[in-house]
Amino acid sequence: VKALSGPFVIAILLAVGLLDGAGSQEGSPAAILARAYSAGAKHPYTGVGETEVVFQGRKVSTRVRITHWDASREKIEYLDGDLRGFIVAHDGAVHWHYEPRTRRLRVWEQPEGGTAETGSILLRNYEVKEEGTQTVAGRQAWVLALRCRARRMLAKRLWVDRETYATLGSEDYDCRGLCRSRSMMTQVGFGEVRDTLVAPGGLGCTRLVRDTSIQELPLDQVASRLGFLPRFPGYVPQHFERVGTCLSHCPCGCGALSAQIRYTDGLRSFSVFETNPLHCRCSSRESCARGAHLDKATSCYVKEYGAGAVVSNLQGEQTVVVVVGDLSKEEMIRVGASARTSAESR
Amino acid sequence: VTIHCQESNDLFPRYSADDLPRREREALRRHLASCPGCREEYARFQATIGLLDSLEEKEPPADLWSRVEQEITRPQKHTSRLLRGLPRLGWARLRPAVAWGVGVVAIAVFLILAPLRPRGGRDASLAAATYVEQHTALAGEDPLADRVALGIISRLAESRRGD
């Protein structure tokens, strides 16, 4: 599915993009975007970049070394401060994080598919405009701005290499229009990558594997494996579409299974996790003092990590619902509460 | 010195009594400042201490010890049948059985009460960080995602576990 979905999406994006840019030698901004979408598969590179993220209200900056083999294999090594030595990598079917201080390797098995619909959803919801060219890491790059069609707000800016269509920089904006992260290459070299992608191991290295193995199972099969019937949220913010449902072990480590339902509007995404509280007791029963006041039967917990990760945790009598992603606190609570309500009203 | 949630609870009594070395005291103070769960736990601890402190201290009667002594030295005239049997069975023999009995009752009480214990914000926060990791792991699959930024969020959320 994954092998077929990529070319399929690219074909759609290119068709739209080329139609948009008929008569132009290099194509329209949408065509550039379409090529950028697929560039990861074609051009291996190594580079050094700088990233700035707003995390819980403060700016965190770091340099990174990126080794990129293809669309499914990439390693990001963090070089500065508290993040020094931390590694994030995609290695085909798995995604892993290595924390040098604790020598802990956390591995997530990636579900198949996932990108099949995001390209077309992106073009439905966002308008792409070219803002000119700039030099990034010594290379000429197009600057593309993606604006939400409905609210005309800037959501993302991309710096796309004119030769290879690789992304050399990006800026992400939150739903209030504030820049929440900025990554920019400072050095880059395209061509064969000699490094090998091997996850750290050996004595003292803890390997924790998260099994997120199943994409879009029929609901009855999901239910039989979970031990309860998950429900999709009754409320989903406008323009977001469901793109996948995975089963995974409950992230708290209790061993229970939880359902992860994923939504995207093409750029922003959020996940709704549902777990049976009889199997897992990692949720909060505290009062709603820290979050919004809902009905009496609901307890909730809201945590803002910034940069597209706000967690809302709600627990009812039958389900624990956790919402994580690129939404405002209020939207998170609304989504979570609607899933809880629909799950319990059956 | 860095203090984690589990250790912090153990240090509450000494912290409350101002009996901690300066570095540990500072570390715990910093942890409490950044961890709502532990702050709440410490507030509960202090409330309990406050409750105990508020109890009126009562002086024992002046003749308490003399009466205790009299009771000990008085001949045992009205000992019950059960207690009379104790010396024959031997306390040393009974002691393991009594210890086992108390242990079993304590475990039973714990098993009954543990599920009823309210789960605090700290538990939710622990889970929240891992949910963020799991979400960002999949969000990074998007070809246009800023995977460097997602990695930072994931790592920082993980390092703020217990906040």
Coordinates of N, CA and C in Angstrom, one line a residue, chain A residues 151-294:
Chain A
R151 N -9.5 30.5 6.0 CA -9.2 31.7 6.8 C -8.1 32.6 6.3
R152 N -7.5 32.2 5.2 CA -6.5 32.9 4.5 C -5.2 33.2 5.4
M153 N -5.1 32.3 6.4 CA -3.9 32.5 7.4 C -2.7 31.7 6.9
L154 N -1.6 32.3 7.1 CA -0.3 31.6 6.7 C -0.2 30.4 7.7
A155 N 0.0 29.2 7.1 CA 0.2 28.0 7.9 C 1.6 27.4 7.8
K156 N 2.2 27.6 6.7 CA 3.5 27.0 6.5 C 4.3 27.8 5.4
R157 N 5.6 27.9 5.6 CA 6.4 28.4 4.5 C 7.5 27.4 4.3
L158 N 7.8 27.1 3.0 CA 8.8 26.1 2.6 C 9.8 26.7 1.7
W159 N 11.1 26.3 1.9 CA 12.2 26.7 1.0 C 12.6 25.4 0.2
V160 N 12.3 25.4 -1.1 CA 12.4 24.2 -1.9 C 13.6 24.4 -2.8
D161 N 14.6 23.5 -2.8 CA 15.7 23.6 -3.6 C 15.3 23.6 -5.1
R162 N 15.9 24.5 -5.9 CA 15.4 24.6 -7.3 C 16.0 23.5 -8.2
E163 N 17.0 22.9 -7.7 CA 17.6 21.8 -8.5 C 17.0 20.4 -8.2
T164 N 16.9 20.1 -6.9 CA 16.5 18.8 -6.5 C 15.1 18.7 -5.9
Y165 N 14.5 19.8 -5.6 CA 13.2 20.0 -5.0 C 13.2 19.5 -3.6
A166 N 14.3 19.3 -3.0 CA 14.4 18.9 -1.6 C 14.0 20.1 -0.7
T167 N 13.4 19.9 0.4 CA 13.1 21.0 1.3 C 14.3 21.4 2.1
L168 N 14.7 22.7 2.0 CA 15.9 23.2 2.7 C 15.5 24.0 3.9
G169 N 14.2 24.3 4.0 CA 13.8 25.0 5.2 C 12.3 25.0 5.3
S170 N 11.8 25.2 6.5 CA 10.4 25.3 6.7 C 10.0 26.1 8.0
E171 N 8.9 26.8 7.9 CA 8.4 27.5 9.1 C 7.0 27.0 9.3
D172 N 6.6 26.7 10.5 CA 5.2 26.3 10.8 C 4.5 27.4 11.7
Y173 N 3.3 27.6 11.4 CA 2.5 28.6 12.1 C 1.3 27.9 12.8
D174 N 1.0 28.4 14.0 CA -0.1 27.8 14.7 C -1.4 28.4 14.2
C175 N -2.5 27.9 14.9 CA -3.8 28.4 14.4 C -4.1 29.9 14.7
R176 N -3.2 30.5 15.5 CA -3.4 31.9 15.8 C -2.5 32.7 14.9
G177 N -1.7 32.0 14.0 CA -0.8 32.7 13.1 C 0.6 33.0 13.6
L178 N 0.9 32.4 14.8 CA 2.2 32.6 15.4 C 3.2 31.5 14.9
C179 N 4.4 31.9 14.7 CA 5.4 31.0 14.2 C 5.8 30.0 15.4
R180 N 5.6 28.7 15.2 CA 5.9 27.8 16.3 C 7.1 27.0 16.1
S181 N 7.6 26.9 14.9 CA 8.9 26.3 14.6 C 9.5 26.7 13.3
R182 N 10.9 26.7 13.3 CA 11.6 27.2 12.1 C 12.8 26.3 12.0
S183 N 12.9 25.7 10.8 CA 14.1 24.8 10.6 C 14.8 25.3 9.3
M184 N 16.1 25.4 9.3 CA 16.7 25.9 8.1 C 18.1 25.2 7.9
M185 N 18.4 24.7 6.7 CA 19.7 24.1 6.5 C 20.7 25.2 6.4
T186 N 21.9 24.9 7.0 CA 23.0 25.8 6.8 C 24.1 25.2 5.9
Q187 N 24.2 23.9 5.9 CA 25.1 23.2 4.9 C 24.3 22.0 4.4
V188 N 24.5 21.8 3.1 CA 23.9 20.6 2.6 C 24.7 20.0 1.4
G189 N 24.8 18.7 1.3 CA 25.5 18.1 0.2 C 24.7 17.0 -0.4
F190 N 24.4 17.1 -1.7 CA 23.6 16.0 -2.3 C 24.5 15.0 -2.9
G191 N 24.0 13.7 -3.0 CA 24.8 12.7 -3.6 C 24.8 11.5 -2.7
E192 N 25.6 10.5 -3.0 CA 25.6 9.2 -2.3 C 25.9 9.4 -0.8
V193 N 25.1 8.7 0.1 CA 25.4 8.8 1.5 C 26.1 7.6 2.0
R194 N 27.3 7.8 2.6 CA 28.1 6.7 3.0 C 27.8 6.1 4.4
D195 N 27.2 7.0 5.2 CA 26.8 6.5 6.6 C 25.8 5.4 6.5
T196 N 25.8 4.6 7.6 CA 24.8 3.5 7.6 C 23.8 3.8 8.7
L197 N 22.6 3.3 8.5 CA 21.6 3.6 9.5 C 21.4 2.4 10.5
V198 N 22.1 2.5 11.6 CA 22.0 1.4 12.6 C 21.6 2.0 13.9
A199 N 20.5 1.3 14.5 CA 20.0 1.8 15.8 C 21.1 1.4 16.9
P200 N 21.3 2.3 17.8 CA 22.2 2.0 18.9 C 21.8 0.8 19.7
G201 N 22.7 0.1 20.1 CA 22.3 -1.1 20.9 C 23.4 -1.5 21.9
G202 N 23.6 -2.7 22.2 CA 24.6 -3.1 23.1 C 24.2 -3.1 24.6
L203 N 25.1 -3.4 25.5 CA 24.8 -3.5 26.9 C 24.3 -2.2 27.4
G204 N 23.3 -2.3 28.3 CA 22.8 -1.1 28.9 C 21.8 -0.3 28.1
C205 N 21.5 -0.8 26.9 CA 20.6 -0.1 26.0 C 19.2 -0.7 26.1
T206 N 18.2 0.0 26.6 CA 16.9 -0.5 26.7 C 16.2 -0.3 25.4
R207 N 15.5 -1.4 24.9 CA 14.8 -1.3 23.7 C 13.3 -1.5 24.0
L208 N 12.6 -0.4 23.8 CA 11.1 -0.5 24.0 C 10.4 -0.5 22.7
V209 N 9.7 -1.5 22.4 CA 9.0 -1.5 21.1 C 7.5 -1.2 21.2
R210 N 7.1 -0.3 20.4 CA 5.7 0.0 20.4 C 5.1 -0.6 19.1
D211 N 4.1 -1.4 19.3 CA 3.5 -2.0 18.1 C 2.3 -1.2 17.6
T212 N 2.6 -0.4 16.5 CA 1.5 0.3 15.9 C 1.3 -0.3 14.5
S213 N 0.7 -1.5 14.5 CA 0.9 -2.3 13.3 C -0.3 -2.4 12.3
I214 N -1.4 -1.9 12.7 CA -2.5 -2.2 11.9 C -3.2 -0.9 11.4
Q215 N -3.4 -0.8 10.1 CA -4.0 0.4 9.5 C -5.4 0.0 9.0
E216 N -6.3 0.8 9.4 CA -7.7 0.7 8.9 C -8.3 -0.8 8.9
L217 N -8.2 -1.3 10.1 CA -8.9 -2.6 10.3 C -10.4 -2.3 10.3
P218 N -11.2 -3.3 9.9 CA -12.7 -3.2 10.1 C -13.0 -3.0 11.6
L219 N -14.0 -2.2 11.8 CA -14.2 -1.8 13.2 C -14.5 -3.0 14.1
D220 N -15.2 -4.0 13.6 CA -15.5 -5.2 14.4 C -14.2 -5.9 14.8
Q221 N -13.2 -5.9 13.9 CA -11.9 -6.6 14.3 C -11.1 -5.7 15.3
V222 N -11.2 -4.4 15.1 CA -10.6 -3.5 16.1 C -11.2 -3.8 17.4
A223 N -12.5 -3.8 17.4 CA -13.3 -4.0 18.7 C -12.9 -5.3 19.4
S224 N -12.8 -6.4 18.6 CA -12.5 -7.7 19.2 C -11.1 -7.7 19.8
R225 N -10.2 -7.0 19.2 CA -8.8 -7.0 19.7 C -8.7 -6.0 20.9
L226 N -9.5 -4.9 20.9 CA -9.4 -4.0 22.0 C -10.2 -4.4 23.2
G227 N -11.2 -5.1 22.9 CA -12.1 -5.5 24.0 C -13.2 -4.5 24.2
F228 N -13.3 -3.5 23.4 CA -14.4 -2.6 23.4 C -14.5 -1.9 22.0
L229 N -15.6 -1.3 21.7 CA -15.9 -0.7 20.4 C -15.5 0.7 20.4
P230 N -14.4 1.1 19.7 CA -14.0 2.6 19.7 C -15.0 3.3 18.9
R231 N -15.2 4.6 19.3 CA -16.1 5.4 18.5 C -15.3 6.6 17.9
F232 N -15.7 7.1 16.7 CA -15.0 8.2 16.2 C -15.6 9.5 16.9
P233 N -14.9 10.5 17.0 CA -15.4 11.7 17.7 C -16.6 12.3 16.9
G234 N -17.6 12.7 17.6 CA -18.8 13.3 17.0 C -18.5 14.6 16.4
Y235 N -17.5 15.3 17.0 CA -17.1 16.6 16.5 C -15.6 16.6 16.0
V236 N -15.4 17.0 14.8 CA -14.1 17.1 14.2 C -14.0 18.5 13.6
P237 N -13.0 19.2 13.9 CA -12.9 20.6 13.3 C -12.9 20.6 11.8
Q238 N -13.5 21.7 11.3 CA -13.7 21.8 9.8 C -12.4 21.5 9.0
H239 N -12.5 20.8 7.9 CA -11.4 20.5 7.0 C -10.5 19.4 7.4
F240 N -10.7 18.9 8.6 CA -9.9 17.7 9.0 C -10.6 16.4 8.5
E241 N -9.8 15.5 8.1 CA -10.4 14.2 7.6 C -9.6 13.0 8.3
R242 N -10.4 12.0 8.5 CA -9.7 10.8 9.1 C -8.9 10.1 8.1
V243 N -7.6 9.8 8.5 CA -6.7 9.2 7.6 C -6.2 7.8 8.0
G244 N -6.5 7.4 9.2 CA -6.1 6.1 9.6 C -6.5 5.7 11.0
T245 N -6.5 4.4 11.3 CA -6.8 3.9 12.7 C -5.8 2.8 12.9
C246 N -5.0 3.0 14.0 CA -4.1 2.0 14.3 C -4.4 1.4 15.7
L247 N -3.9 0.2 15.9 CA -4.0 -0.3 17.3 C -2.6 -0.2 17.8
S248 N -2.5 0.2 19.1 CA -1.1 0.2 19.6 C -1.2 -0.1 21.1
H249 N -0.1 -0.5 21.7 CA -0.1 -0.7 23.1 C -0.3 0.7 23.8
C250 N -1.0 0.7 24.8 CA -1.3 1.9 25.5 C 0.0 2.6 25.9
P251 N 0.3 3.8 25.5 CA 1.6 4.5 25.8 C 2.0 4.5 27.2
C252 N 1.1 4.3 28.2 CA 1.5 4.3 29.6 C 2.3 3.1 29.9
G253 N 2.3 2.1 29.1 CA 3.1 0.9 29.3 C 2.4 -0.2 30.1
C254 N 1.0 0.0 30.3 CA 0.3 -0.9 31.1 C 0.0 -2.3 30.4
G255 N 0.3 -2.3 29.1 CA 0.1 -3.5 28.3 C -1.2 -3.6 27.6
A256 N -2.1 -2.7 28.0 CA -3.5 -2.7 27.3 C -3.3 -2.2 25.9
L257 N -4.3 -2.5 25.0 CA -4.3 -2.0 23.7 C -5.1 -0.7 23.6
S258 N -4.7 0.3 22.8 CA -5.5 1.4 22.6 C -5.7 1.7 21.1
A259 N -6.7 2.4 20.8 CA -6.9 2.7 19.3 C -6.4 4.1 19.1
Q260 N -5.7 4.3 18.0 CA -5.2 5.7 17.7 C -5.9 6.0 16.3
I261 N -6.8 7.0 16.4 CA -7.5 7.5 15.2 C -6.9 8.8 14.8
R262 N -6.4 8.8 13.5 CA -5.6 10.0 13.1 C -6.4 10.9 12.1
Y263 N -6.3 12.2 12.3 CA -7.0 13.1 11.4 C -6.0 14.1 10.9
T264 N -6.2 14.6 9.7 CA -5.3 15.7 9.1 C -6.1 16.6 8.2
D265 N -5.6 17.8 8.1 CA -6.2 18.7 7.1 C -5.2 18.9 6.0
G266 N -4.2 18.0 5.9 CA -3.2 18.1 4.9 C -1.8 18.6 5.5
L267 N -1.9 19.5 6.4 CA -0.7 20.0 7.1 C -0.7 19.7 8.5
R268 N -1.8 20.0 9.2 CA -1.9 19.8 10.6 C -2.6 18.5 10.9
S269 N -2.2 17.9 12.0 CA -2.8 16.6 12.3 C -3.1 16.5 13.8
F270 N -4.0 15.6 14.1 CA -4.2 15.2 15.5 C -4.6 13.8 15.6
S271 N -4.3 13.2 16.8 CA -4.7 11.8 17.1 C -5.6 11.7 18.2
V272 N -6.6 10.8 18.1 CA -7.5 10.5 19.2 C -7.2 9.1 19.7
F273 N -6.7 9.0 20.9 CA -6.5 7.7 21.5 C -7.6 7.2 22.4
E274 N -8.1 6.0 22.3 CA -9.1 5.5 23.1 C -8.7 4.2 23.8
T275 N -8.9 4.2 25.1 CA -8.4 3.0 25.9 C -9.6 2.7 26.9
N276 N -9.6 1.4 27.2 CA -10.6 1.0 28.2 C -10.0 1.2 29.6
P277 N -10.6 2.0 30.4 CA -10.1 2.3 31.8 C -10.0 1.1 32.7
L278 N -10.8 0.0 32.3 CA -10.7 -1.2 33.1 C -9.4 -1.9 32.9
H279 N -8.8 -1.7 31.7 CA -7.5 -2.3 31.5 C -6.4 -1.3 31.8
C280 N -6.6 -0.1 31.7 CA -5.5 0.9 31.9 C -6.0 2.0 32.9
R281 N -5.2 2.3 33.8 CA -5.6 3.3 34.8 C -4.6 4.5 34.8
C282 N -4.1 4.8 33.6 CA -3.1 5.9 33.5 C -3.8 7.3 33.4
S283 N -5.1 7.3 33.4 CA -5.7 8.6 33.1 C -5.9 9.4 34.4
S284 N -6.4 10.6 34.2 CA -6.5 11.5 35.4 C -8.0 11.5 35.8
R285 N -8.1 11.4 37.1 CA -9.5 11.5 37.7 C -9.6 12.9 38.4
E286 N -8.6 13.7 38.3 CA -8.7 14.9 39.0 C -9.7 15.8 38.5
S287 N -10.1 16.8 39.2 CA -11.2 17.7 38.8 C -10.7 18.5 37.6
C288 N -11.7 19.2 37.1 CA -11.3 20.0 35.8 C -10.7 21.3 36.1
A289 N -10.1 21.5 37.3 CA -9.6 22.8 37.7 C -8.6 23.3 36.7
R290 N -7.8 22.4 36.1 CA -6.7 22.8 35.2 C -7.2 22.9 33.8
G291 N -8.4 22.4 33.5 CA -8.8 22.5 32.1 C -10.2 23.2 32.1
A292 N -10.9 22.9 31.1 CA -12.3 23.5 31.0 C -13.3 22.7 31.9
H293 N -14.3 23.3 32.2 CA -15.4 22.6 33.0 C -16.3 22.0 32.0
L294 N -16.4 20.7 32.2 CA -17.4 20.0 31.3 C -18.5 19.5 32.2

